[in-house]
Short mmCIF file of C-alpha atoms and ligand atoms in Angstrom, two decimals:
data_model
loop_
_atom_site.label_atom_id
_atom_site.label_comp_id
_atom_site.label_asym_id
_atom_site.label_seq_id
_atom_site.Cartn_x
_atom_site.Cartn_y
_atom_site.Cartn_z
CA VAL A 1 8.60 46.02 38.84
CA GLU A 2 12.20 47.05 39.20
CA ASP A 3 14.99 45.27 37.40
CA LEU A 4 15.75 41.92 38.95
CA PRO A 5 19.12 40.19 38.67
CA PRO A 6 19.31 37.72 35.77
CA LEU A 7 21.05 35.01 37.84
CA LEU A 8 20.38 33.35 41.19
CA THR A 9 23.78 34.43 42.49
CA GLY A 10 22.91 38.04 41.73
CA PHE A 11 20.06 37.99 44.24
CA GLU A 12 22.30 37.12 47.16
CA ALA A 13 24.79 39.83 46.24
CA ALA A 14 22.02 42.43 45.87
CA ALA A 15 20.32 41.40 49.12
CA ARG A 16 23.57 41.63 51.05
CA GLU A 17 23.92 45.22 49.89
CA ARG A 18 20.37 46.11 50.73
CA LEU A 19 19.83 44.61 54.20
CA GLU A 20 20.71 46.33 57.46
CA PRO A 21 23.43 44.52 59.46
CA GLY A 22 21.04 42.97 62.02
CA PRO A 23 18.59 41.33 59.61
CA LEU A 24 21.43 40.37 57.26
CA SER A 25 23.23 38.64 60.11
CA TYR A 26 20.06 36.83 61.17
CA TYR A 27 19.46 35.46 57.68
CA ALA A 28 23.00 34.82 56.57
CA SER A 29 24.76 33.51 59.61
CA GLY A 30 25.28 29.98 60.77
CA ALA A 31 26.25 28.74 64.21
CA GLY A 32 29.74 28.74 65.65
CA ALA A 33 32.52 28.87 63.09
CA GLU A 34 29.94 28.35 60.31
CA ILE A 35 31.55 25.10 59.18
CA THR A 36 28.23 23.41 58.52
CA LEU A 37 26.83 26.51 56.84
CA ARG A 38 29.67 26.33 54.34
CA GLU A 39 29.80 22.56 53.99
CA ASN A 40 26.09 22.27 53.21
CA VAL A 41 26.77 24.16 49.99
CA GLU A 42 30.09 22.44 49.30
CA ALA A 43 28.70 18.94 49.78
CA TRP A 44 26.26 19.37 46.87
CA GLU A 45 28.96 21.05 44.78
CA ARG A 46 31.36 18.17 45.42
CA LEU A 47 29.06 15.52 43.97
CA ARG A 48 29.96 14.80 40.35
CA LEU A 49 27.47 13.97 37.64
CA ALA A 50 27.80 11.27 34.98
CA PRO A 51 25.26 12.38 32.36
CA ARG A 52 23.68 10.18 29.70
CA MET A 53 23.79 11.24 26.03
CA LEU A 54 21.42 10.85 23.09
CA VAL A 55 18.36 9.80 25.04
CA GLY A 56 16.05 12.47 23.56
CA VAL A 57 15.34 15.23 26.04
CA GLU A 58 13.04 17.49 24.03
CA THR A 59 10.25 16.99 26.60
CA ARG A 60 11.07 17.35 30.26
CA ASP A 61 8.87 16.48 33.21
CA LEU A 62 9.66 17.83 36.67
CA SER A 63 6.60 16.34 38.32
CA THR A 64 6.61 14.14 41.39
CA THR A 65 4.40 13.22 44.32
CA LEU A 66 4.83 14.53 47.83
CA LEU A 67 2.83 13.27 50.80
CA GLY A 68 0.79 11.32 48.30
CA ARG A 69 -0.21 14.39 46.28
CA PRO A 70 0.87 15.04 42.71
CA ARG A 71 3.17 18.06 42.47
CA PRO A 72 4.56 19.88 39.42
CA HIS A 73 8.09 19.78 40.88
CA PRO A 74 9.91 18.84 44.11
CA LEU A 75 10.53 22.33 45.54
CA VAL A 76 9.00 23.53 48.81
CA THR A 77 9.66 26.80 50.63
CA ALA A 78 11.60 26.14 53.84
CA PRO A 79 10.14 27.51 57.06
CA MET A 80 11.77 30.82 57.94
CA ALA A 81 10.91 33.28 60.69
CA PHE A 82 10.32 37.04 60.55
CA MET A 83 10.08 37.55 56.78
CA ARG A 84 9.20 41.21 57.21
CA LEU A 85 12.84 41.79 58.07
CA ALA A 86 13.42 41.13 54.37
CA HIS A 87 10.59 43.09 52.81
CA PRO A 88 7.18 44.52 53.76
CA ASP A 89 5.58 41.83 51.54
CA GLY A 90 6.77 39.34 54.18
CA GLU A 91 5.25 35.88 54.29
CA LEU A 92 2.39 36.85 51.98
CA GLY A 93 4.87 37.86 49.31
CA LEU A 94 6.70 34.55 49.43
CA ALA A 95 3.43 32.62 49.66
CA ARG A 96 2.12 34.32 46.51
CA ALA A 97 5.41 33.64 44.75
CA ALA A 98 5.07 30.01 45.81
CA ALA A 99 1.49 29.89 44.52
CA ALA A 100 2.56 31.32 41.14
CA THR A 101 5.10 28.52 40.73
CA GLY A 102 3.18 25.54 42.15
CA THR A 103 5.36 25.43 45.24
CA PRO A 104 4.03 24.46 48.69
CA PHE A 105 4.57 27.29 51.18
CA THR A 106 5.61 26.67 54.77
CA LEU A 107 4.45 29.23 57.33
CA ALA A 108 6.75 29.42 60.35
CA THR A 109 5.43 29.56 63.90
CA LEU A 110 7.55 32.70 64.32
CA ALA A 111 6.17 34.38 61.23
CA ASN A 112 5.09 38.00 61.06
CA THR A 113 1.86 36.84 59.47
CA SER A 114 -0.87 34.83 61.16
CA GLN A 115 -2.47 31.69 59.79
CA GLU A 116 -5.67 33.68 59.21
CA GLN A 117 -3.88 36.44 57.32
CA LEU A 118 -2.11 33.90 55.16
CA ALA A 119 -5.27 31.93 54.45
CA ALA A 120 -7.07 35.16 53.53
CA GLY A 121 -4.17 36.56 51.53
CA GLY A 122 -5.02 35.04 48.18
CA ALA A 123 -2.04 32.73 47.92
CA GLU A 124 -3.74 29.64 46.56
CA THR A 125 -1.09 27.06 47.19
CA SER A 126 -0.52 24.05 49.40
CA ARG A 127 0.24 25.42 52.84
CA TRP A 128 2.27 23.69 55.52
CA PHE A 129 2.62 24.98 59.08
CA GLN A 130 5.96 24.75 60.87
CA VAL A 131 5.58 23.93 64.55
CA TYR A 132 7.81 25.03 67.36
CA VAL A 133 6.55 23.49 70.55
CA PHE A 134 6.53 26.23 73.18
CA ARG A 135 7.03 25.74 76.92
CA ASP A 136 3.49 27.06 77.07
CA ARG A 137 1.83 24.10 75.38
CA GLY A 138 -1.51 25.87 75.23
CA VAL A 139 -0.16 28.28 72.60
CA THR A 140 1.16 25.43 70.46
CA ASP A 141 -2.01 23.35 70.83
CA ALA A 142 -4.08 26.31 69.66
CA LEU A 143 -1.87 26.93 66.63
CA VAL A 144 -1.89 23.26 65.67
CA GLU A 145 -5.64 23.06 65.99
CA ALA A 146 -6.14 26.24 63.98
CA ALA A 147 -3.79 25.02 61.24
CA ALA A 148 -6.26 22.34 60.15
CA GLU A 149 -9.12 24.84 60.18
CA HIS A 150 -7.16 27.29 58.05
CA GLY A 151 -6.52 24.74 55.35
CA PHE A 152 -2.92 23.84 56.11
CA GLU A 153 -2.13 20.41 54.69
CA ALA A 154 0.68 19.31 56.97
CA LEU A 155 2.64 20.20 60.08
CA VAL A 156 6.41 20.52 59.92
CA LEU A 157 7.75 19.78 63.40
CA THR A 158 11.21 21.29 63.91
CA VAL A 159 13.18 18.99 66.22
CA ASP A 160 16.66 20.49 66.11
CA LEU A 161 16.12 23.64 68.13
CA PRO A 162 15.77 22.61 71.80
CA VAL A 163 17.92 25.66 72.47
CA VAL A 164 19.11 28.21 69.94
CA GLY A 165 22.51 27.73 68.32
CA LEU A 166 25.23 30.29 68.94
CA ARG A 167 25.07 32.60 65.95
CA GLU A 168 28.08 34.69 66.68
CA THR A 169 27.42 37.71 64.49
CA ASP A 170 23.90 37.99 65.97
CA VAL A 171 25.43 38.01 69.44
CA THR A 172 28.02 40.60 68.47
CA LEU A 173 25.44 42.90 66.93
CA GLY A 174 22.88 42.41 69.70
CA TYR A 175 20.16 43.23 67.19
CA GLU A 176 16.68 43.55 68.63
CA LEU A 177 13.55 42.82 66.63
CA PRO A 178 11.60 46.02 65.92
CA ALA A 179 9.23 46.56 68.82
CA ASP A 180 6.30 47.15 66.48
CA MET A 181 6.91 44.08 64.33
CA PRO A 182 4.00 41.66 64.67
CA ILE A 183 4.78 38.08 65.74
CA PRO A 184 1.26 36.71 66.14
CA ALA A 185 2.28 33.44 67.83
CA LEU A 186 4.03 35.33 70.63
CA GLU A 187 1.16 37.66 71.44
CA GLY A 188 0.10 37.03 75.00
CA LEU A 189 3.48 35.57 75.96
CA ASN A 190 5.17 38.86 76.79
CA ALA A 191 7.67 38.01 74.12
CA GLY A 192 8.24 39.20 70.59
CA GLY A 193 9.37 42.56 69.28
CA GLY A 194 11.85 44.63 71.24
CA GLN A 195 14.07 41.71 72.19
CA THR A 196 17.04 39.94 70.71
CA LEU A 197 16.60 37.21 68.12
CA ALA A 198 17.90 34.54 70.47
CA ALA A 199 15.53 35.68 73.23
CA SER A 200 12.59 35.41 70.85
CA LEU A 201 13.51 31.75 70.31
CA SER A 202 13.77 30.98 74.02
CA VAL A 203 10.03 30.32 74.27
CA ILE A 204 10.71 26.92 72.69
CA ASP A 205 10.55 23.90 74.98
CA PRO A 206 13.89 22.09 75.37
CA GLY A 207 12.03 19.15 76.93
CA LEU A 208 10.49 17.95 73.67
CA ARG A 209 10.53 14.15 73.26
CA TRP A 210 9.48 11.51 70.74
CA SER A 211 6.29 10.97 72.76
CA ASP A 212 5.32 14.56 71.91
CA LEU A 213 5.54 13.70 68.22
CA GLU A 214 3.07 10.91 68.86
CA LEU A 215 0.54 13.35 70.33
CA LEU A 216 0.91 15.64 67.34
CA ALA A 217 0.66 12.75 64.89
CA ASP A 218 -2.64 11.71 66.51
CA GLY A 219 -4.15 14.94 65.17
CA PRO A 220 -5.77 15.46 61.78
CA LEU A 221 -2.69 16.63 59.85
CA PRO A 222 0.30 14.58 58.70
CA VAL A 223 3.47 15.48 60.58
CA ILE A 224 6.76 16.03 58.78
CA VAL A 225 9.69 15.80 61.19
CA LYS A 226 12.35 18.34 60.23
CA GLY A 227 15.89 18.21 61.50
CA VAL A 228 16.87 14.55 61.30
CA LEU A 229 20.49 13.65 60.50
CA ARG A 230 20.70 9.97 61.56
CA PRO A 231 19.01 6.85 60.21
CA ASP A 232 18.04 5.72 63.71
CA ASP A 233 16.26 9.03 64.34
CA ALA A 234 14.42 8.66 61.02
CA ARG A 235 13.30 5.24 62.25
CA HIS A 236 12.16 6.77 65.57
CA ALA A 237 10.20 9.36 63.58
CA ILE A 238 8.33 6.60 61.73
CA ASP A 239 7.75 4.64 64.92
CA HIS A 240 6.18 7.71 66.52
CA GLY A 241 3.87 8.53 63.65
CA ALA A 242 5.74 10.84 61.27
CA ALA A 243 4.48 10.97 57.70
CA ALA A 244 7.80 12.23 56.36
CA VAL A 245 11.18 13.48 57.50
CA VAL A 246 13.31 16.41 56.38
CA VAL A 247 17.01 15.70 56.48
CA SER A 248 18.19 19.06 57.76
CA ASN A 249 20.69 20.77 59.99
CA HIS A 250 18.66 23.97 60.16
CA GLY A 251 20.74 25.62 57.48
CA GLY A 252 23.87 25.28 59.62
CA ARG A 253 22.31 27.51 62.29
CA GLN A 254 22.20 25.08 65.20
CA LEU A 255 25.00 22.63 66.10
CA ASP A 256 28.07 23.56 64.12
CA THR A 257 30.22 20.84 62.51
CA VAL A 258 27.31 18.44 62.09
CA LEU A 259 27.42 16.61 58.80
CA PRO A 260 26.17 18.33 55.65
CA THR A 261 22.76 17.22 54.49
CA ALA A 262 24.03 15.81 51.17
CA ASP A 263 26.07 13.34 53.25
CA ALA A 264 23.31 12.62 55.75
CA LEU A 265 20.68 11.93 53.09
CA PRO A 266 21.75 8.57 51.52
CA PRO A 267 21.86 6.46 54.72
CA ILE A 268 18.49 7.87 55.78
CA VAL A 269 16.97 7.08 52.38
CA ASP A 270 18.36 3.53 52.76
CA GLU A 271 16.75 3.19 56.17
CA VAL A 272 13.27 4.68 55.61
CA GLY A 273 12.96 5.78 51.98
CA GLY A 274 10.78 2.80 51.12
CA GLU A 275 8.30 3.67 53.86
CA ILE A 276 7.93 7.45 54.03
CA ASP A 277 8.88 10.51 52.02
CA VAL A 278 12.36 11.79 52.74
CA LEU A 279 12.93 15.48 52.03
CA VAL A 280 16.10 17.47 52.35
CA ASP A 281 17.27 21.06 52.76
CA GLY A 282 20.48 22.98 53.38
CA GLY A 283 22.79 24.50 50.80
CA ILE A 284 20.43 24.16 47.84
CA ARG A 285 21.50 26.98 45.52
CA ARG A 286 21.17 25.63 41.96
CA GLY A 287 19.18 23.28 39.80
CA THR A 288 22.02 20.76 39.89
CA ASP A 289 21.74 20.66 43.70
CA VAL A 290 18.05 19.77 43.40
CA LEU A 291 18.82 17.15 40.74
CA LYS A 292 21.47 15.56 42.98
CA ALA A 293 19.16 15.54 46.00
CA VAL A 294 16.42 13.79 44.03
CA ALA A 295 18.93 11.35 42.49
CA LEU A 296 19.96 10.45 46.05
CA GLY A 297 16.37 9.67 46.95
CA ALA A 298 14.88 12.94 48.23
CA ARG A 299 11.24 13.37 47.25
CA GLY A 300 11.08 17.02 48.18
CA VAL A 301 13.69 19.74 48.39
CA LEU A 302 13.25 22.75 50.67
CA VAL A 303 14.76 26.06 49.67
CA GLY A 304 15.54 28.67 52.30
CA ARG A 305 17.99 31.54 52.08
CA PRO A 306 17.77 32.03 48.28
CA LEU A 307 14.09 32.90 48.75
CA LEU A 308 14.89 35.44 51.44
CA TRP A 309 17.35 37.05 49.06
CA GLY A 310 14.65 37.14 46.39
CA LEU A 311 12.14 38.62 48.80
CA THR A 312 14.65 41.23 49.95
CA VAL A 313 15.51 42.34 46.45
CA GLY A 314 12.07 42.38 44.89
CA GLY A 315 9.38 41.37 47.38
CA GLU A 316 6.88 38.91 45.91
CA ALA A 317 8.25 39.40 42.38
CA GLY A 318 11.82 38.80 43.52
CA ALA A 319 10.94 35.62 45.39
CA ARG A 320 8.96 34.42 42.38
CA ARG A 321 11.87 35.08 40.07
CA VAL A 322 14.20 33.06 42.31
CA LEU A 323 11.80 30.12 42.24
CA GLU A 324 11.45 30.42 38.46
CA LEU A 325 15.23 30.57 37.99
CA LEU A 326 15.71 27.48 40.17
CA LEU A 327 13.04 25.59 38.23
CA GLU A 328 14.51 26.68 34.89
CA ASP A 329 17.93 25.52 36.07
CA LEU A 330 16.50 22.20 37.21
CA ASP A 331 14.80 21.74 33.84
CA ARG A 332 18.00 22.58 31.98
CA SER A 333 20.02 20.27 34.25
CA LEU A 334 17.65 17.35 33.60
CA ALA A 335 18.10 17.88 29.86
CA LEU A 336 21.88 18.07 30.11
CA ALA A 337 22.05 15.06 32.43
CA GLY A 338 20.05 12.93 30.00
CA SER A 339 17.30 12.25 32.51
CA PRO A 340 14.36 14.26 31.21
CA ARG A 341 11.89 12.92 33.76
CA LEU A 342 12.64 13.93 37.32
CA SER A 343 10.88 10.83 38.61
CA ASP A 344 13.31 8.66 36.63
CA LEU A 345 16.39 10.18 38.26
CA VAL A 346 18.68 7.47 39.56
CA GLU A 347 21.74 7.47 41.74
CA SER A 348 23.87 6.19 38.87
CA LEU A 349 23.80 9.74 37.46
CA LEU A 350 26.26 10.53 40.23
CA ALA A 351 29.80 9.60 39.40
CA ASN A 352 31.08 9.12 42.93
C1 GLV B 1 14.77 29.98 63.71
O1 GLV B 1 14.29 28.91 63.50
C2 GLV B 1 16.11 30.31 63.36
O2 GLV B 1 16.82 29.44 62.86
O3 GLV B 1 16.48 31.46 63.58
#
């Protein structure tokens, strides 16, 4: 194993040096002027902590429950497409890193690895399957049905990509996915490698409605609705059968200038937090960000780009190190905040 950076920030810097312009743009960019991309990070940074002293923090406990299951900590890998653009280890590498750290792994519909390959790949961890509903519903129905058979525990329905956001550096570069790169979900659709990133996302159905969630929720797996920014939409999600929601703006990649997730989270927790699990993603870069999210009522916290940087820099080992560093930072932050049990985190730890 090569030398890995000692700090989380070092992974991003190293990955930016290593990646070709096209894949780097795909991973790093946000939509439009990248206001939301930036503000996601800033909104967590802006929150101020009011730590408690002398409460005895020699034993820390990061455990929680998510979708009714006990979990060693609140982290989950965010769904991300085309992980082989980062490293040949691809999805299997991140899934094994997730398994080594007790982290649920989310396989994207637009992964380079099939459900079968993942299930057979020796990554013994909770697996979630991210669903993009295609115009060709037969493809989606088959993937959803197969997910239960392959041991996936939940579906993550992405609701904020009816059309793809304008990622300006992607457009400028006109990068095309390698023609020989496998995208199992697109096989048979005359789509996939050899086309631009935006074109590969155009198979998604812009006509998706709440009634479609109901159909999905009638199936065997719980459905987590990802991409909710308003309390009334969180309520709709419950009314149409969702088991959980992820407060998310797709990492700032869709509609620019939407509110950052740290700001969207509290009103949604107020509306539905007593009824279903509320998760959050977007701009999570440090243990303090995770601590703040949980203090504001998030039960799970999805991590995206930092894991791609880890995968880029060191494959499975790099992604694992990023997860370990985040968990170490969360543990240290709980100690310093005087709230040694994650499940005891309360909003009063925030000063504003
Ligand atoms: C796909 O979901 C993307 O954001 O590129």
